Structure formats: C-alpha cells, structure tokens
CSV table of C-alpha atoms in Angstrom, one decimal:
chain,number,residue,atom,x,y,z
A,1,MET,CA,0.0,0.0,0.0
A,2,ILE,CA,1.2,3.5,-0.8
A,3,SER,CA,2.0,6.2,1.6
A,4,LEU,CA,1.7,9.9,0.9
A,5,ASN,CA,5.1,10.3,2.6
A,6,THR,CA,6.7,8.5,-0.3
A,7,SER,CA,7.0,9.5,-3.9
A,8,VAL,CA,4.3,10.8,-6.2
A,9,THR,CA,4.9,7.8,-8.4
A,10,ASP,CA,3.1,5.6,-5.9
A,11,ILE,CA,0.0,7.8,-6.2
A,12,ASP,CA,0.3,7.4,-10.0
A,13,ASN,CA,0.6,3.6,-9.6
A,14,LEU,CA,-2.6,3.6,-7.6
A,15,ALA,CA,-4.3,5.8,-10.1
A,16,GLY,CA,-3.2,3.4,-12.8
A,17,LEU,CA,-4.8,0.5,-10.9
A,18,LEU,CA,-8.0,2.5,-10.7
A,19,GLU,CA,-7.9,3.2,-14.5
A,20,ASP,CA,-7.4,-0.5,-15.2
A,21,LYS,CA,-10.4,-1.4,-13.1
A,22,ILE,CA,-12.7,1.2,-14.8
A,23,HIS,CA,-11.5,0.5,-18.3
A,24,HIS,CA,-14.4,-0.6,-20.6
A,25,LYS,CA,-13.7,-0.8,-24.3
A,26,TYR,CA,-17.3,-0.3,-25.4
A,27,LEU,CA,-18.0,2.7,-23.1
A,28,GLU,CA,-14.8,4.4,-24.1
A,29,LYS,CA,-15.7,4.0,-27.7
A,30,TYR,CA,-18.6,6.5,-27.2
A,31,LEU,CA,-17.6,8.4,-24.0
A,32,LYS,CA,-14.5,10.1,-22.8
A,33,LYS,CA,-12.5,8.0,-20.3
A,34,PRO,CA,-13.8,8.8,-16.8
A,35,LYS,CA,-11.7,11.2,-14.8
A,36,PHE,CA,-11.3,10.9,-11.1
A,37,ASP,CA,-10.4,13.5,-8.5
A,38,LYS,CA,-6.7,12.9,-7.6
A,39,GLU,CA,-7.0,15.2,-4.5
A,40,LYS,CA,-9.7,12.9,-3.2
A,41,LEU,CA,-7.5,9.9,-4.0
A,42,ARG,CA,-4.6,11.6,-2.1
A,43,ILE,CA,-6.4,12.5,1.0
A,44,LEU,CA,-8.3,9.2,1.2
A,45,THR,CA,-5.1,7.3,0.8
A,46,SER,CA,-3.5,9.4,3.6
A,47,LEU,CA,-6.4,8.7,6.0
A,48,VAL,CA,-6.5,5.0,5.2
A,49,ASP,CA,-2.7,4.5,5.1
A,50,HIS,CA,-2.2,5.8,8.6
A,51,LYS,CA,-4.7,3.5,10.3
A,52,VAL,CA,-2.3,1.0,11.7
A,53,SER,CA,-4.9,-1.7,12.5
A,54,LEU,CA,-5.6,-2.2,8.8
A,55,ASN,CA,-3.3,-4.5,6.8
A,56,PRO,CA,-1.9,-3.5,3.4
A,57,ILE,CA,-4.6,-5.5,1.5
A,58,GLN,CA,-7.4,-3.9,3.4
A,59,LYS,CA,-5.9,-0.4,2.9
A,60,GLU,CA,-5.8,-0.9,-0.9
A,61,GLN,CA,-9.3,-2.4,-0.9
A,62,TYR,CA,-10.7,0.5,1.0
A,63,VAL,CA,-9.1,3.1,-1.2
A,64,ILE,CA,-10.0,1.4,-4.5
A,65,THR,CA,-13.6,0.7,-3.6
A,66,ALA,CA,-14.3,4.1,-2.2
A,67,MET,CA,-12.8,5.7,-5.3
A,68,LEU,CA,-15.0,3.5,-7.5
A,69,VAL,CA,-18.0,4.8,-5.6
A,70,GLN,CA,-16.8,8.4,-6.2
A,71,ILE,CA,-16.2,7.7,-9.9
A,72,ALA,CA,-19.7,6.2,-10.2
A,73,LEU,CA,-21.3,9.2,-8.5
A,74,ASP,CA,-19.2,11.7,-10.6
A,75,THR,CA,-20.2,9.9,-13.8
A,76,HIS,CA,-23.9,10.1,-13.0
A,77,GLU,CA,-23.3,13.8,-12.3
A,78,LEU,CA,-22.4,14.3,-16.0
A,79,VAL,CA,-25.9,13.2,-17.1
A,80,PRO,CA,-28.0,16.3,-17.8
A,81,ALA,CA,-30.9,16.8,-15.4
A,82,ARG,CA,-33.3,17.8,-18.2
A,83,ASN,CA,-33.8,16.7,-21.8
A,84,ASP,CA,-32.8,19.0,-24.6
A,85,THR,CA,-35.4,19.1,-27.4
A,86,ASP,CA,-32.7,19.7,-29.9
A,87,GLU,CA,-30.4,16.8,-28.8
A,88,THR,CA,-29.2,14.4,-31.5
A,89,LYS,CA,-29.3,10.6,-31.5
A,90,GLU,CA,-25.7,10.7,-30.5
A,91,ASP,CA,-26.4,13.0,-27.6
A,92,LYS,CA,-29.2,10.7,-26.4
A,93,LEU,CA,-26.9,7.7,-26.7
A,94,ALA,CA,-24.1,9.4,-24.8
A,95,LYS,CA,-26.6,10.3,-22.0
A,96,GLN,CA,-27.9,6.8,-21.7
A,97,LEU,CA,-24.3,5.4,-21.7
A,98,ARG,CA,-23.3,7.8,-18.9
A,99,VAL,CA,-26.1,6.4,-16.8
A,100,LEU,CA,-25.1,2.8,-17.6
A,101,ALA,CA,-21.4,3.7,-17.0
A,102,GLY,CA,-22.2,5.1,-13.5
A,103,ASP,CA,-24.2,1.9,-12.7
A,104,TYR,CA,-21.3,-0.2,-14.1
A,105,TYR,CA,-18.7,1.5,-11.8
A,106,SER,CA,-21.1,1.1,-8.9
A,107,GLY,CA,-21.4,-2.6,-9.6
A,108,LEU,CA,-17.6,-2.9,-9.7
A,109,TYR,CA,-17.3,-1.8,-6.1
A,110,TYR,CA,-20.1,-4.1,-4.9
A,111,LEU,CA,-18.4,-7.0,-6.7
A,112,PHE,CA,-15.0,-6.0,-5.3
A,113,LEU,CA,-16.2,-5.9,-1.7
A,114,SER,CA,-18.5,-8.9,-1.9
A,115,GLU,CA,-15.5,-11.0,-2.8
A,116,ILE,CA,-13.8,-10.1,0.4
A,117,GLU,CA,-17.1,-10.2,2.4
A,118,ASP,CA,-16.5,-6.8,4.0
A,119,PHE,CA,-20.2,-6.1,4.6
A,120,ASP,CA,-19.7,-3.4,7.2
A,121,PHE,CA,-17.8,-1.3,4.7
A,122,ILE,CA,-20.4,-2.1,2.0
A,123,HIS,CA,-23.0,-0.6,4.4
A,124,THR,CA,-20.8,2.4,5.0
A,125,LEU,CA,-20.4,3.2,1.3
A,126,ALA,CA,-24.1,2.5,0.6
A,127,THR,CA,-25.1,5.0,3.3
A,128,SER,CA,-22.8,7.6,1.8
A,129,ILE,CA,-24.4,7.1,-1.6
A,130,LYS,CA,-27.9,7.4,-0.1
A,131,LYS,CA,-27.0,10.7,1.6
A,132,ILE,CA,-25.3,12.1,-1.5
A,133,ASN,CA,-28.4,11.3,-3.6
A,134,GLU,CA,-30.5,13.2,-1.0
A,135,TYR,CA,-28.2,16.2,-1.3
A,136,LYS,CA,-28.5,16.1,-5.1
A,137,ILE,CA,-32.2,16.0,-4.9
A,138,GLN,CA,-32.1,19.2,-2.9
A,139,LEU,CA,-30.3,20.9,-5.8
A,140,TYR,CA,-32.5,19.3,-8.5
A,141,TYR,CA,-35.7,20.5,-6.8
A,142,LYS,CA,-34.1,23.8,-5.9
A,143,GLU,CA,-34.7,23.3,-2.2
A,144,VAL,CA,-31.7,25.5,-1.2
A,145,GLU,CA,-32.7,29.1,-0.3
A,146,SER,CA,-29.4,30.9,-0.3
A,147,LEU,CA,-25.9,30.8,-1.8
A,148,ALA,CA,-24.5,29.7,1.6
A,149,GLU,CA,-26.9,26.8,1.8
A,150,PHE,CA,-26.0,25.9,-1.8
A,151,ILE,CA,-22.3,25.8,-0.9
A,152,ASP,CA,-23.0,23.7,2.1
A,153,VAL,CA,-24.8,21.1,0.0
A,154,ILE,CA,-21.9,21.1,-2.5
A,155,LYS,CA,-19.4,20.5,0.3
A,156,LYS,CA,-21.4,17.6,1.5
A,157,ILE,CA,-21.7,16.0,-1.9
A,158,ASP,CA,-18.0,16.4,-2.4
A,159,SER,CA,-16.9,15.0,1.0
A,160,THR,CA,-19.5,12.5,2.1
A,161,VAL,CA,-17.8,9.4,0.7
A,162,ILE,CA,-14.5,10.3,2.4
A,163,THR,CA,-16.0,11.4,5.7
A,164,HIS,CA,-18.0,8.1,5.9
A,165,VAL,CA,-14.8,6.1,5.2
A,166,THR,CA,-13.1,8.1,7.9
A,167,GLN,CA,-15.9,7.5,10.4
A,168,HIS,CA,-15.7,3.8,9.6
A,169,ILE,CA,-12.0,3.3,10.2
A,170,TYR,CA,-11.4,5.9,12.9
A,171,ASP,CA,-14.8,6.0,14.6
A,172,ASP,CA,-14.3,9.8,14.9
A,173,SER,CA,-16.2,12.7,13.2
A,174,SER,CA,-14.0,15.4,14.6
A,175,ILE,CA,-12.1,15.9,11.3
A,176,HIS,CA,-15.1,15.7,9.0
A,177,GLU,CA,-15.4,19.5,8.7
A,178,LEU,CA,-11.7,19.9,8.0
A,179,ILE,CA,-11.9,17.3,5.2
A,180,ALA,CA,-15.0,19.1,3.8
A,181,ASP,CA,-13.3,22.5,3.9
A,182,TRP,CA,-10.1,21.1,2.3
A,183,LEU,CA,-12.0,19.6,-0.6
A,184,LEU,CA,-14.0,22.8,-1.0
A,185,THR,CA,-10.9,25.0,-1.2
A,186,ASP,CA,-9.3,22.6,-3.6
A,187,ARG,CA,-12.4,22.8,-5.8
A,188,LEU,CA,-12.7,26.5,-5.6
A,189,THR,CA,-9.0,27.1,-6.3
A,190,ALA,CA,-9.2,24.9,-9.4
A,191,GLU,CA,-12.5,26.4,-10.7
A,192,LEU,CA,-11.5,30.0,-10.0
A,193,SER,CA,-8.3,29.4,-12.0
A,194,GLU,CA,-10.3,27.9,-14.8
A,195,ALA,CA,-12.7,30.8,-14.7
A,196,LYS,CA,-9.8,33.3,-14.9
A,197,ASN,CA,-8.0,31.5,-17.8
A,198,ASN,CA,-10.9,30.1,-19.8
A,199,GLY,CA,-14.1,31.7,-18.5
A,200,ILE,CA,-15.4,28.3,-17.4
A,201,PHE,CA,-16.9,28.1,-13.9
A,202,PRO,CA,-18.9,24.9,-13.4
A,203,LEU,CA,-20.0,25.9,-9.9
A,204,TYR,CA,-21.6,29.0,-11.2
A,205,GLU,CA,-23.5,27.0,-13.8
A,206,LYS,CA,-24.9,24.9,-11.0
A,207,TRP,CA,-25.9,27.9,-9.0
A,208,LEU,CA,-27.4,29.6,-12.1
A,209,ASP,CA,-29.8,26.7,-12.4
A,210,ILE,CA,-31.1,27.6,-9.0
A,211,ASP,CA,-30.9,31.4,-9.2
A,212,GLN,CA,-31.2,32.5,-12.8
A,213,ASN,CA,-30.8,36.1,-11.8
A,214,SER,CA,-27.3,35.5,-10.4
A,215,ASN,CA,-24.6,37.9,-11.6
A,216,TYR,CA,-21.4,36.2,-12.8
A,217,THR,CA,-19.0,38.9,-11.6
A,218,SER,CA,-20.7,39.1,-8.2
A,219,PHE,CA,-20.6,35.3,-7.8
A,220,LEU,CA,-16.9,35.2,-8.8
A,221,THR,CA,-16.1,37.8,-6.1
A,222,LYS,CA,-18.0,35.9,-3.5
A,223,MET,CA,-16.2,32.7,-4.3
A,224,ASN,CA,-12.9,34.4,-4.1
A,225,VAL,CA,-13.8,35.7,-0.6
A,226,LEU,CA,-15.2,32.3,0.4
A,227,ASN,CA,-12.0,30.6,-0.7
A,228,GLN,CA,-9.8,32.9,1.4
A,229,GLU,CA,-12.1,32.4,4.4
A,230,THR,CA,-12.1,28.7,4.0
A,231,LYS,CA,-8.3,28.6,3.9
A,232,ALA,CA,-8.1,30.7,7.1
A,233,LYS,CA,-10.6,28.2,8.7
A,234,ILE,CA,-8.4,25.3,7.6
A,235,ASN,CA,-5.3,26.9,9.1
A,236,SER,CA,-7.1,27.3,12.4
A,237,SER,CA,-8.5,23.7,12.3
A,238,ILE,CA,-5.1,22.1,11.7
A,239,SER,CA,-3.5,24.0,14.5
A,240,MET,CA,-5.9,22.3,16.9
A,241,LEU,CA,-5.7,18.7,15.6
A,242,PRO,CA,-5.0,16.0,18.1
A,243,GLU,CA,-1.6,14.3,17.9
A,244,LYS,CA,-2.9,11.2,16.2
A,245,TYR,CA,-3.8,13.3,13.2
A,246,LEU,CA,-0.4,14.9,12.9
A,247,PHE,CA,-0.1,13.2,9.5
A,248,LEU,CA,-3.2,15.0,8.3
A,249,LYS,CA,-1.8,18.3,9.5
A,250,ASN,CA,1.4,17.7,7.6
A,251,TYR,CA,-0.5,16.6,4.5
A,252,VAL,CA,-2.6,19.8,4.4
A,253,ILE,CA,0.5,22.0,5.0
A,254,ASN,CA,2.5,20.2,2.3
A,255,ARG,CA,-0.3,20.3,-0.2
A,256,THR,CA,-1.0,23.9,0.5
A,257,ASP,CA,2.7,24.7,-0.2
A,258,GLU,CA,2.5,22.7,-3.5
A,259,MET,CA,-0.7,24.5,-4.6
A,260,GLU,CA,0.8,27.9,-3.8
A,261,PHE,CA,4.0,27.1,-5.7
A,262,HIS,CA,2.0,25.8,-8.7
A,263,HIS,CA,-0.2,29.0,-8.6
A,264,SER,CA,2.9,31.3,-8.4
A,265,SER,CA,4.5,29.4,-11.3
A,266,ILE,CA,1.4,29.9,-13.5
A,267,VAL,CA,1.3,33.6,-12.6
A,268,GLU,CA,5.0,34.0,-13.5
A,269,GLU,CA,4.5,32.2,-16.8
A,270,GLY,CA,1.5,34.4,-17.5
C-alpha cells in the first residue's frame, strides 16, 4: 500500500490501478475516459494508510472501492438533469451510456467488496451514496434558499464518501469539517483558476440553475472571498488537531505549499 510520505509515483501507480479497473472498451468508444479527482485519492489514501490496524490488503481495498463509488457518482453527475429538445441521437446515446457507466462503476465496487465479504464497509459506502443522492435531490428540486446553503450542500456532496470512510476506520467525526473544507478550497481554487483562464466556472453554472438572476461577476467575487475564508478556517483547524492526526496536518500543509507554488509558477509564466 502506498503512503503519501513516499514519492508521487506511488499515487500514480494507484491511479493506474483504478484506471485499469474502470476500463471498458465499449463505453470508451462513445464516452470520454472517466476522470477521477486525484485530490480525493490523495487525502483518502493518507487517511487509510495511517490506520495501523488495517493490513496492506485492506488499505488498498478501502481506497479502490471508495474511489470506485466516487467515480460512479461523478459519472452520474455528468448526465443532464433535463432533456434538450434539440439533442441528436448521438447525444441521447451518450446520456444513456453515462447512466449505464455510472451503474457499471457502482457494480464494480459491490463486486470487489462482496468478494472479500466486508459487509460493514459495503454498508458504510451504501449509506454515503444514499446521503449524496439526497443532497443532489435538494439541488435538483431547488430546495436551497441561499448561496450559503448551496455551498454547504456542494461541500457535503464532495466530501461524504471520504468522511464516511473516515468514520468507519477511525470512529471519529472530529475531522469531517476539516476534510470538507479542504476539498472545497481545492475545488474553488481549481475552478477560480479555470474561470480566470478560460471563462469556465462549473460551480456558477450549477448555481445559475437555481438562481437564474445571479450575476457572474458578483458570484466570482463571493467565491474568491469564500476561498480565502475557507483557507483561514483550515489553518485554524489544523493547529488544533490531536496528535494522532499529525499526518493530516502535515498533509494539508505540504499540499498547500504545493498549490501555492503551482499557482505562483502559473502567474510568473502568464
């Protein structure tokens, strides 16, 4: 099993293992190869790898199966919520295949865990899926009443799989908010950069579906402020982490340094 204290190559090896498992020749003939969030892979690996009571095989199984669930959920997320009257036959086929692809990836994790008979972990992941679908329904039916509530639901959708795995292996919810904040700032940083460079801001498109009167510039400003506030909150949280989570503190600090270095490099090149 890899450790985030070792080389990045190990993360790449695990990513390669995931890619092998989700490879499907027919699906990839019509759809782009599914992408997975490497930051979620990194932090999930760190959390699992530092649980000493798990053996190496269990650690790898937990990471792979949880990421398969995340990939399935992310694939379903790509399916448009509403039909387009002008869509072509190819568009309809792609939409149907995305649904089937998401179901296929879900089936892989059920198969993987059933083979090792880890039924408690199956229940943990099934519960996380149920909760995430409930959060998505809130967005679909526009049940959020403010931008703050919208962001809170997005945080839960992004972090619930990992926080449920954390709860399962550590029996501790004290770091859930830190994990959620970290994944939020990782997403905001990436999307704000994309918005600046290419004018693409997926989070704004989701919010616009709820509030059609939303102003892009205003939204962009609010997300920049939120990102800075979230980073400050993370710094405060890691300073108060118990000793047993020292690895998580070091992980966040190291990743923050990497992100800032990457960002400064882009600015200099620009």
